[in-house]
């Protein structure tokens, strides 16, 4: 069964969005990068709106996130 988690976009680096779990700073793991255009398209926003955005995503069996939605 897939789990939906809350995440936050820290910033954009080139065409990549740097994503972290939306939890207190001391509980966060390392940021993971995803194609910003893919994240923005799925969430229904412009790429420029991603930095600082709070989203939810489904965690796949390979621990990759997908099915982005604005939180």
GROMACS .gro file of C-alpha atoms in nm:
model
   71
    1UNK     CA    1   0.000   0.000   0.000
    2UNK     CA    2   0.131   0.347  -0.089
    3UNK     CA    3   0.181   0.609   0.177
    4UNK     CA    4   0.127   0.983   0.124
    5UNK     CA    5   0.378   1.207   0.300
    6UNK     CA    6   0.419   1.582   0.348
    7UNK     CA    7   0.726   1.739   0.193
    8UNK     CA    8   0.869   2.084   0.137
    9UNK     CA    9   1.057   2.229  -0.157
   10UNK     CA   10   1.370   2.396  -0.020
   11UNK     CA   11   1.492   2.557  -0.340
   12UNK     CA   12   1.553   2.514  -0.710
   13UNK     CA   13   1.896   2.418  -0.837
   14UNK     CA   14   1.900   2.450  -1.213
   15UNK     CA   15   1.605   2.244  -1.334
   16UNK     CA   16   1.587   2.039  -1.013
   17UNK     CA   17   1.369   2.092  -0.704
   18UNK     CA   18   1.537   2.004  -0.375
   19UNK     CA   19   1.280   1.823  -0.159
   20UNK     CA   20   1.284   1.736   0.214
   21UNK     CA   21   1.031   1.585   0.454
   22UNK     CA   22   0.808   1.854   0.604
   23UNK     CA   23   0.919   1.783   0.960
   24UNK     CA   24   1.124   1.978   1.217
   25UNK     CA   25   1.480   2.052   1.102
   26UNK     CA   26   1.642   1.810   1.346
   27UNK     CA   27   1.428   1.523   1.209
   28UNK     CA   28   1.499   1.585   0.838
   29UNK     CA   29   1.707   1.361   0.622
   30UNK     CA   30   1.918   1.473   0.329
   31UNK     CA   31   1.738   1.662   0.051
   32UNK     CA   32   1.649   1.469  -0.262
   33UNK     CA   33   1.627   1.625  -0.607
   34UNK     CA   34   1.343   1.577  -0.854
   35UNK     CA   35   1.283   1.745  -1.193
   36UNK     CA   36   1.118   2.075  -1.105
   37UNK     CA   37   0.901   2.077  -1.418
   38UNK     CA   38   0.758   1.733  -1.331
   39UNK     CA   39   0.682   1.832  -0.972
   40UNK     CA   40   0.525   2.163  -1.073
   41UNK     CA   41   0.315   2.007  -1.349
   42UNK     CA   42   0.178   1.735  -1.121
   43UNK     CA   43   0.106   1.988  -0.844
   44UNK     CA   44  -0.062   2.229  -1.086
   45UNK     CA   45   0.170   2.525  -1.023
   46UNK     CA   46   0.443   2.713  -1.207
   47UNK     CA   47   0.804   2.607  -1.142
   48UNK     CA   48   0.875   2.953  -0.997
   49UNK     CA   49   0.616   2.885  -0.723
   50UNK     CA   50   0.795   2.575  -0.592
   51UNK     CA   51   1.061   2.718  -0.357
   52UNK     CA   52   0.914   2.707  -0.005
   53UNK     CA   53   0.602   2.519  -0.119
   54UNK     CA   54   0.453   2.250   0.098
   55UNK     CA   55   0.338   1.946  -0.097
   56UNK     CA   56   0.226   1.593  -0.039
   57UNK     CA   57   0.351   1.299  -0.241
   58UNK     CA   58   0.312   0.923  -0.259
   59UNK     CA   59   0.612   0.714  -0.156
   60UNK     CA   60   0.669   0.430  -0.402
   61UNK     CA   61   0.812   0.087  -0.327
   62UNK     CA   62   1.151   0.223  -0.440
   63UNK     CA   63   1.120   0.516  -0.192
   64UNK     CA   64   1.081   0.761  -0.483
   65UNK     CA   65   0.810   1.025  -0.455
   66UNK     CA   66   0.534   1.080  -0.710
   67UNK     CA   67   0.175   1.207  -0.743
   68UNK     CA   68   0.267   1.552  -0.614
   69UNK     CA   69  -0.014   1.770  -0.473
   70UNK     CA   70  -0.015   2.108  -0.304
   71UNK     CA   71  -0.062   2.060   0.070
   0.00000   0.00000   0.00000
